[in-house]
């Protein structure tokens, strides 16, 4: 596993153990990761301690650098095997994992190490429009093709199946007859930015 940037997080952050520490996994742009990190910046209760990605070229690493959060890239086989990633999560004393635009299925060793402590956001109203290969614009196009009049977001716990864990929260937006996938994506992103950090806070702090 490769570290993308180096920061002395252990020296400068409040390290009291009542602080809940989160690792965000993201595969792409990372606008949700950044929004979540900004929401918790300065919090005494929740810290985004780490960002992990399966893609070295993911823009989320640039965002992490700007935010002063260490970020790492791992290979898919390291993810499937689990040991190295779990060791890194242990090193940073991670309590919860948040998937924010992360496209791999979470491997068994990681699921077992974080029971009910992995949260995902999906850009549609599950149980519809989920499953393998359903991410980003593919989801929005499928919603349009099905003639849906509403779409939205689903925040859910992660289990061994794609997009099938218990739903924690959903919010909806309108889909108009002439909406493109880009339009729907914009509306869905707005919902994500508004709700995802607050729901993470509730789950992590159990409030
Ligand atoms: C978000 O809309 C998220 O819901 C979606 O990817 C986008 C990532 O955007 N996730 C999935 O489709 C997972 N199946 P971001 O990188 O700008 O946060």
PDB file of C-alpha atoms and ligand atoms in Angstrom:
ATOM      1  CA  UNK A   1       0.000   0.000   0.000  1.00  0.00           C
ATOM      2  CA  UNK A   2       1.307   3.397  -0.943  1.00  0.00           C
ATOM      3  CA  UNK A   3       1.074   6.568   1.098  1.00  0.00           C
ATOM      4  CA  UNK A   4       0.159   9.615  -0.978  1.00  0.00           C
ATOM      5  CA  UNK A   5       1.080  12.325   1.485  1.00  0.00           C
ATOM      6  CA  UNK A   6       2.644  12.674   4.898  1.00  0.00           C
ATOM      7  CA  UNK A   7       1.338  14.656   7.839  1.00  0.00           C
ATOM      8  CA  UNK A   8       2.164  14.563  11.514  1.00  0.00           C
ATOM      9  CA  UNK A   9      -1.446  13.844  12.482  1.00  0.00           C
ATOM     10  CA  UNK A  10      -0.448  12.110  15.683  1.00  0.00           C
ATOM     11  CA  UNK A  11       1.243  15.229  16.956  1.00  0.00           C
ATOM     12  CA  UNK A  12      -1.251  17.933  16.086  1.00  0.00           C
ATOM     13  CA  UNK A  13      -4.700  16.401  16.621  1.00  0.00           C
ATOM     14  CA  UNK A  14      -6.617  15.905  19.814  1.00  0.00           C
ATOM     15  CA  UNK A  15      -5.820  12.278  20.565  1.00  0.00           C
ATOM     16  CA  UNK A  16      -8.199  11.693  23.457  1.00  0.00           C
ATOM     17  CA  UNK A  17      -9.946   8.356  22.838  1.00  0.00           C
ATOM     18  CA  UNK A  18     -13.458   9.745  23.165  1.00  0.00           C
ATOM     19  CA  UNK A  19     -12.828  11.150  19.700  1.00  0.00           C
ATOM     20  CA  UNK A  20     -14.465   8.909  17.050  1.00  0.00           C
ATOM     21  CA  UNK A  21     -12.112   8.397  14.151  1.00  0.00           C
ATOM     22  CA  UNK A  22     -13.318   7.804  10.618  1.00  0.00           C
ATOM     23  CA  UNK A  23     -11.584   6.494   7.502  1.00  0.00           C
ATOM     24  CA  UNK A  24     -13.205   7.476   4.211  1.00  0.00           C
ATOM     25  CA  UNK A  25     -12.866   5.151   1.221  1.00  0.00           C
ATOM     26  CA  UNK A  26     -13.355   6.874  -2.153  1.00  0.00           C
ATOM     27  CA  UNK A  27     -12.558   5.903  -5.750  1.00  0.00           C
ATOM     28  CA  UNK A  28     -13.062   9.147  -7.663  1.00  0.00           C
ATOM     29  CA  UNK A  29     -13.508  12.883  -7.352  1.00  0.00           C
ATOM     30  CA  UNK A  30     -14.138  12.823  -3.611  1.00  0.00           C
ATOM     31  CA  UNK A  31     -16.470  15.818  -3.386  1.00  0.00           C
ATOM     32  CA  UNK A  32     -18.423  13.996  -0.650  1.00  0.00           C
ATOM     33  CA  UNK A  33     -15.206  13.116   1.161  1.00  0.00           C
ATOM     34  CA  UNK A  34     -14.212  16.792   1.142  1.00  0.00           C
ATOM     35  CA  UNK A  35     -17.669  17.925   2.256  1.00  0.00           C
ATOM     36  CA  UNK A  36     -17.626  15.443   5.148  1.00  0.00           C
ATOM     37  CA  UNK A  37     -14.098  16.442   6.182  1.00  0.00           C
ATOM     38  CA  UNK A  38     -15.053  20.138   6.164  1.00  0.00           C
ATOM     39  CA  UNK A  39     -18.175  19.428   8.232  1.00  0.00           C
ATOM     40  CA  UNK A  40     -16.106  17.763  10.981  1.00  0.00           C
ATOM     41  CA  UNK A  41     -13.104  20.051  10.833  1.00  0.00           C
ATOM     42  CA  UNK A  42     -12.612  21.473  14.313  1.00  0.00           C
ATOM     43  CA  UNK A  43     -14.963  18.902  15.888  1.00  0.00           C
ATOM     44  CA  UNK A  44     -13.905  17.561  19.277  1.00  0.00           C
ATOM     45  CA  UNK A  45     -15.971  14.405  18.800  1.00  0.00           C
ATOM     46  CA  UNK A  46     -15.417  13.196  15.241  1.00  0.00           C
ATOM     47  CA  UNK A  47     -12.296  13.260  13.124  1.00  0.00           C
ATOM     48  CA  UNK A  48     -11.713  12.252   9.523  1.00  0.00           C
ATOM     49  CA  UNK A  49      -8.344  10.656  10.148  1.00  0.00           C
ATOM     50  CA  UNK A  50      -7.609   8.920   6.893  1.00  0.00           C
ATOM     51  CA  UNK A  51      -8.624   8.670   3.240  1.00  0.00           C
ATOM     52  CA  UNK A  52      -8.097   5.434   1.315  1.00  0.00           C
ATOM     53  CA  UNK A  53      -8.570   4.768  -2.387  1.00  0.00           C
ATOM     54  CA  UNK A  54      -8.160   1.906  -4.822  1.00  0.00           C
ATOM     55  CA  UNK A  55      -7.047   4.455  -7.468  1.00  0.00           C
ATOM     56  CA  UNK A  56      -3.783   6.345  -7.402  1.00  0.00           C
ATOM     57  CA  UNK A  57      -5.108   8.948  -9.875  1.00  0.00           C
ATOM     58  CA  UNK A  58      -8.348   9.621  -7.951  1.00  0.00           C
ATOM     59  CA  UNK A  59      -8.865  13.353  -7.399  1.00  0.00           C
ATOM     60  CA  UNK A  60      -9.751  12.601  -3.780  1.00  0.00           C
ATOM     61  CA  UNK A  61      -5.972  12.462  -3.063  1.00  0.00           C
ATOM     62  CA  UNK A  62      -5.605  16.116  -4.148  1.00  0.00           C
ATOM     63  CA  UNK A  63      -8.467  17.049  -1.866  1.00  0.00           C
ATOM     64  CA  UNK A  64      -6.901  15.076   1.017  1.00  0.00           C
ATOM     65  CA  UNK A  65      -3.619  16.905   0.558  1.00  0.00           C
ATOM     66  CA  UNK A  66      -5.360  20.304   0.728  1.00  0.00           C
ATOM     67  CA  UNK A  67      -7.328  19.219   3.789  1.00  0.00           C
ATOM     68  CA  UNK A  68      -4.219  17.914   5.574  1.00  0.00           C
ATOM     69  CA  UNK A  69      -5.574  14.371   5.809  1.00  0.00           C
ATOM     70  CA  UNK A  70      -3.241  11.441   5.067  1.00  0.00           C
ATOM     71  CA  UNK A  71      -4.307   9.441   2.026  1.00  0.00           C
ATOM     72  CA  UNK A  72      -3.241   6.034   0.756  1.00  0.00           C
ATOM     73  CA  UNK A  73      -3.740   3.988  -2.389  1.00  0.00           C
ATOM     74  CA  UNK A  74      -4.140   0.222  -2.163  1.00  0.00           C
ATOM     75  CA  UNK A  75      -4.329  -2.567  -4.740  1.00  0.00           C
ATOM     76  CA  UNK A  76      -7.498  -4.583  -5.094  1.00  0.00           C
ATOM     77  CA  UNK A  77      -5.737  -7.740  -3.883  1.00  0.00           C
ATOM     78  CA  UNK A  78      -4.552  -5.903  -0.745  1.00  0.00           C
ATOM     79  CA  UNK A  79      -8.181  -4.946  -0.179  1.00  0.00           C
ATOM     80  CA  UNK A  80      -9.445  -8.503  -0.714  1.00  0.00           C
ATOM     81  CA  UNK A  81      -6.775  -9.983   1.517  1.00  0.00           C
ATOM     82  CA  UNK A  82      -7.331  -7.302   4.183  1.00  0.00           C
ATOM     83  CA  UNK A  83      -4.273  -7.545   6.488  1.00  0.00           C
ATOM     84  CA  UNK A  84      -2.359  -4.474   5.385  1.00  0.00           C
ATOM     85  CA  UNK A  85      -5.437  -2.272   5.275  1.00  0.00           C
ATOM     86  CA  UNK A  86      -6.625  -3.489   8.673  1.00  0.00           C
ATOM     87  CA  UNK A  87      -3.165  -2.811  10.067  1.00  0.00           C
ATOM     88  CA  UNK A  88      -3.330   0.763   8.739  1.00  0.00           C
ATOM     89  CA  UNK A  89      -6.844   1.234  10.143  1.00  0.00           C
ATOM     90  CA  UNK A  90      -5.581  -0.023  13.514  1.00  0.00           C
ATOM     91  CA  UNK A  91      -2.564   2.272  13.389  1.00  0.00           C
ATOM     92  CA  UNK A  92      -4.881   5.276  12.965  1.00  0.00           C
ATOM     93  CA  UNK A  93      -7.297   3.886  15.622  1.00  0.00           C
ATOM     94  CA  UNK A  94     -10.207   3.979  13.171  1.00  0.00           C
ATOM     95  CA  UNK A  95     -13.677   3.397  14.674  1.00  0.00           C
ATOM     96  CA  UNK A  96     -15.856   3.733  11.553  1.00  0.00           C
ATOM     97  CA  UNK A  97     -15.469   3.425   7.780  1.00  0.00           C
ATOM     98  CA  UNK A  98     -17.440   5.658   5.432  1.00  0.00           C
ATOM     99  CA  UNK A  99     -17.718   4.785   1.733  1.00  0.00           C
ATOM    100  CA  UNK A 100     -18.159   7.956  -0.326  1.00  0.00           C
ATOM    101  CA  UNK A 101     -18.142   7.079  -4.010  1.00  0.00           C
ATOM    102  CA  UNK A 102     -16.210   3.850  -3.429  1.00  0.00           C
ATOM    103  CA  UNK A 103     -16.684   1.287  -6.157  1.00  0.00           C
ATOM    104  CA  UNK A 104     -15.316  -2.015  -4.835  1.00  0.00           C
ATOM    105  CA  UNK A 105     -17.294  -4.559  -2.857  1.00  0.00           C
ATOM    106  CA  UNK A 106     -16.021  -4.482   0.734  1.00  0.00           C
ATOM    107  CA  UNK A 107     -13.979  -7.595   1.427  1.00  0.00           C
ATOM    108  CA  UNK A 108     -14.879 -10.128   4.114  1.00  0.00           C
ATOM    109  CA  UNK A 109     -11.918  -9.439   6.468  1.00  0.00           C
ATOM    110  CA  UNK A 110     -12.793  -5.742   6.588  1.00  0.00           C
ATOM    111  CA  UNK A 111     -16.506  -6.441   7.066  1.00  0.00           C
ATOM    112  CA  UNK A 112     -15.698  -8.792   9.943  1.00  0.00           C
ATOM    113  CA  UNK A 113     -13.403  -6.273  11.628  1.00  0.00           C
ATOM    114  CA  UNK A 114     -16.015  -3.465  11.422  1.00  0.00           C
ATOM    115  CA  UNK A 115     -19.423  -5.057  12.072  1.00  0.00           C
ATOM    116  CA  UNK A 116     -22.156  -2.410  11.647  1.00  0.00           C
ATOM    117  CA  UNK A 117     -19.413   0.196  11.469  1.00  0.00           C
ATOM    118  CA  UNK A 118     -19.229   0.669   7.686  1.00  0.00           C
ATOM    119  CA  UNK A 119     -21.623   3.154   6.065  1.00  0.00           C
ATOM    120  CA  UNK A 120     -22.194   3.714   2.335  1.00  0.00           C
ATOM    121  CA  UNK A 121     -24.058   6.317   0.328  1.00  0.00           C
ATOM    122  CA  UNK A 122     -25.859   5.277  -2.846  1.00  0.00           C
ATOM    123  CA  UNK A 123     -27.152   7.887  -5.327  1.00  0.00           C
ATOM    124  CA  UNK A 124     -30.689   6.473  -5.733  1.00  0.00           C
ATOM    125  CA  UNK A 125     -33.564   5.121  -3.689  1.00  0.00           C
ATOM    126  CA  UNK A 126     -32.574   1.568  -2.787  1.00  0.00           C
ATOM    127  CA  UNK A 127     -33.585  -1.221  -3.149  1.00  0.00           C
ATOM    128  CA  UNK A 128     -34.082  -0.009  -6.728  1.00  0.00           C
ATOM    129  CA  UNK A 129     -31.099   0.866  -8.935  1.00  0.00           C
ATOM    130  CA  UNK A 130     -28.441  -0.783  -6.783  1.00  0.00           C
ATOM    131  CA  UNK A 131     -26.063  -3.704  -7.280  1.00  0.00           C
ATOM    132  CA  UNK A 132     -22.808  -4.439  -9.065  1.00  0.00           C
ATOM    133  CA  UNK A 133     -21.849  -1.857 -11.688  1.00  0.00           C
ATOM    134  CA  UNK A 134     -24.443   0.640 -10.465  1.00  0.00           C
ATOM    135  CA  UNK A 135     -22.511   3.787  -9.650  1.00  0.00           C
ATOM    136  CA  UNK A 136     -22.459   7.440 -10.591  1.00  0.00           C
ATOM    137  CA  UNK A 137     -24.113   8.399 -13.884  1.00  0.00           C
ATOM    138  CA  UNK A 138     -25.073   4.798 -14.676  1.00  0.00           C
ATOM    139  CA  UNK A 139     -27.483   4.962 -11.762  1.00  0.00           C
ATOM    140  CA  UNK A 140     -28.969   8.293 -12.852  1.00  0.00           C
ATOM    141  CA  UNK A 141     -29.368   7.092 -16.458  1.00  0.00           C
ATOM    142  CA  UNK A 142     -31.121   3.929 -15.247  1.00  0.00           C
ATOM    143  CA  UNK A 143     -33.499   6.067 -13.165  1.00  0.00           C
ATOM    144  CA  UNK A 144     -34.320   8.210 -16.225  1.00  0.00           C
ATOM    145  CA  UNK A 145     -34.682   5.185 -18.516  1.00  0.00           C
ATOM    146  CA  UNK A 146     -37.143   3.636 -16.058  1.00  0.00           C
ATOM    147  CA  UNK A 147     -39.287   6.793 -16.212  1.00  0.00           C
ATOM    148  CA  UNK A 148     -38.993   7.436 -12.469  1.00  0.00           C
ATOM    149  CA  UNK A 149     -40.434  10.717 -11.203  1.00  0.00           C
ATOM    150  CA  UNK A 150     -38.316  10.744  -8.051  1.00  0.00           C
ATOM    151  CA  UNK A 151     -34.785   9.773  -7.180  1.00  0.00           C
ATOM    152  CA  UNK A 152     -32.635  10.534  -4.160  1.00  0.00           C
ATOM    153  CA  UNK A 153     -30.036   9.139  -1.813  1.00  0.00           C
ATOM    154  CA  UNK A 154     -29.811   6.068   0.395  1.00  0.00           C
ATOM    155  CA  UNK A 155     -27.399   5.886   3.303  1.00  0.00           C
ATOM    156  CA  UNK A 156     -27.011   2.335   4.565  1.00  0.00           C
ATOM    157  CA  UNK A 157     -24.867  -0.083   6.533  1.00  0.00           C
ATOM    158  CA  UNK A 158     -22.625  -2.237   4.385  1.00  0.00           C
ATOM    159  CA  UNK A 159     -22.898  -6.003   4.283  1.00  0.00           C
ATOM    160  CA  UNK A 160     -21.480  -8.702   1.988  1.00  0.00           C
ATOM    161  CA  UNK A 161     -23.838  -7.791  -0.896  1.00  0.00           C
ATOM    162  CA  UNK A 162     -23.700  -4.632  -3.001  1.00  0.00           C
ATOM    163  CA  UNK A 163     -26.165  -1.992  -1.708  1.00  0.00           C
ATOM    164  CA  UNK A 164     -28.190  -4.434   0.423  1.00  0.00           C
ATOM    165  CA  UNK A 165     -27.346  -3.509   4.039  1.00  0.00           C
ATOM    166  CA  UNK A 166     -29.945  -1.952   6.343  1.00  0.00           C
ATOM    167  CA  UNK A 167     -31.033   1.497   5.256  1.00  0.00           C
ATOM    168  CA  UNK A 168     -30.342   4.268   7.769  1.00  0.00           C
ATOM    169  CA  UNK A 169     -31.722   7.257   5.866  1.00  0.00           C
ATOM    170  CA  UNK A 170     -33.223   8.254   2.518  1.00  0.00           C
ATOM    171  CA  UNK A 171     -34.057  11.642   0.978  1.00  0.00           C
ATOM    172  CA  UNK A 172     -35.731  12.329  -2.348  1.00  0.00           C
ATOM    173  CA  UNK A 173     -35.578  14.783  -5.240  1.00  0.00           C
ATOM    174  CA  UNK A 174     -37.795  15.275  -8.272  1.00  0.00           C
ATOM    175  CA  UNK A 175     -36.890  13.858 -11.684  1.00  0.00           C
ATOM    176  CA  UNK A 176     -38.399  16.029 -14.420  1.00  0.00           C
ATOM    177  CA  UNK A 177     -39.301  14.671 -17.882  1.00  0.00           C
ATOM    178  CA  UNK A 178     -36.427  16.493 -19.608  1.00  0.00           C
ATOM    179  CA  UNK A 179     -33.789  15.839 -16.917  1.00  0.00           C
ATOM    180  CA  UNK A 180     -30.454  14.416 -18.092  1.00  0.00           C
ATOM    181  CA  UNK A 181     -28.222  12.170 -15.970  1.00  0.00           C
ATOM    182  CA  UNK A 182     -26.127  15.276 -15.227  1.00  0.00           C
ATOM    183  CA  UNK A 183     -29.150  17.182 -13.912  1.00  0.00           C
ATOM    184  CA  UNK A 184     -30.169  14.305 -11.679  1.00  0.00           C
ATOM    185  CA  UNK A 185     -26.572  13.933 -10.466  1.00  0.00           C
ATOM    186  CA  UNK A 186     -26.549  17.605  -9.455  1.00  0.00           C
ATOM    187  CA  UNK A 187     -29.771  17.252  -7.455  1.00  0.00           C
ATOM    188  CA  UNK A 188     -28.544  14.058  -5.827  1.00  0.00           C
ATOM    189  CA  UNK A 189     -25.186  15.616  -4.944  1.00  0.00           C
ATOM    190  CA  UNK A 190     -27.005  18.483  -3.221  1.00  0.00           C
ATOM    191  CA  UNK A 191     -28.882  15.964  -1.081  1.00  0.00           C
ATOM    192  CA  UNK A 192     -25.641  14.128  -0.348  1.00  0.00           C
ATOM    193  CA  UNK A 193     -23.820  17.279   0.769  1.00  0.00           C
ATOM    194  CA  UNK A 194     -26.748  18.320   2.961  1.00  0.00           C
ATOM    195  CA  UNK A 195     -27.480  15.018   4.697  1.00  0.00           C
ATOM    196  CA  UNK A 196     -24.499  12.652   4.614  1.00  0.00           C
ATOM    197  CA  UNK A 197     -22.288  14.408   7.224  1.00  0.00           C
ATOM    198  CA  UNK A 198     -25.217  14.796   9.644  1.00  0.00           C
ATOM    199  CA  UNK A 199     -26.217  11.146   9.335  1.00  0.00           C
ATOM    200  CA  UNK A 200     -22.604  10.053   9.824  1.00  0.00           C
ATOM    201  CA  UNK A 201     -22.467  12.182  12.972  1.00  0.00           C
ATOM    202  CA  UNK A 202     -25.664  10.603  14.329  1.00  0.00           C
ATOM    203  CA  UNK A 203     -24.510   7.059  13.650  1.00  0.00           C
ATOM    204  CA  UNK A 204     -20.987   7.498  14.924  1.00  0.00           C
ATOM    205  CA  UNK A 205     -21.997   9.342  18.102  1.00  0.00           C
ATOM    206  CA  UNK A 206     -25.101   7.194  18.532  1.00  0.00           C
ATOM    207  CA  UNK A 207     -27.421  10.216  18.858  1.00  0.00           C
TER     208      UNK A 207
HETATM  209  C1  LIG B   1     -21.756  10.003  -5.254  1.00  0.00           C
HETATM  210  O1  LIG B   1     -22.889  10.490  -5.909  1.00  0.00           O
HETATM  211  C2  LIG B   1     -22.062   8.695  -4.564  1.00  0.00           C
HETATM  212  O2  LIG B   1     -23.376   8.589  -4.109  1.00  0.00           O
HETATM  213  C3  LIG B   1     -21.834   7.713  -5.692  1.00  0.00           C
HETATM  214  O3  LIG B   1     -20.682   8.183  -6.338  1.00  0.00           O
HETATM  215  C4  LIG B   1     -20.676   9.610  -6.269  1.00  0.00           C
HETATM  216  C5  LIG B   1     -19.284  10.037  -5.840  1.00  0.00           C
HETATM  217  O4  LIG B   1     -19.140  11.417  -5.970  1.00  0.00           O
HETATM  218  N1  LIG B   1     -21.659   6.378  -5.183  1.00  0.00           N
HETATM  219  C6  LIG B   1     -22.032   5.310  -5.875  1.00  0.00           C
HETATM  220  O5  LIG B   1     -22.515   5.382  -6.999  1.00  0.00           O
HETATM  221  C7  LIG B   1     -21.819   3.986  -5.148  1.00  0.00           C
HETATM  222  N2  LIG B   1     -22.566   2.939  -5.771  1.00  0.00           N
HETATM  223  P1  LIG B   1     -17.922  12.160  -5.276  1.00  0.00           P
HETATM  224  O6  LIG B   1     -16.653  11.365  -5.619  1.00  0.00           O
HETATM  225  O7  LIG B   1     -17.900  13.525  -5.898  1.00  0.00           O
HETATM  226  O8  LIG B   1     -18.172  12.188  -3.817  1.00  0.00           O
END
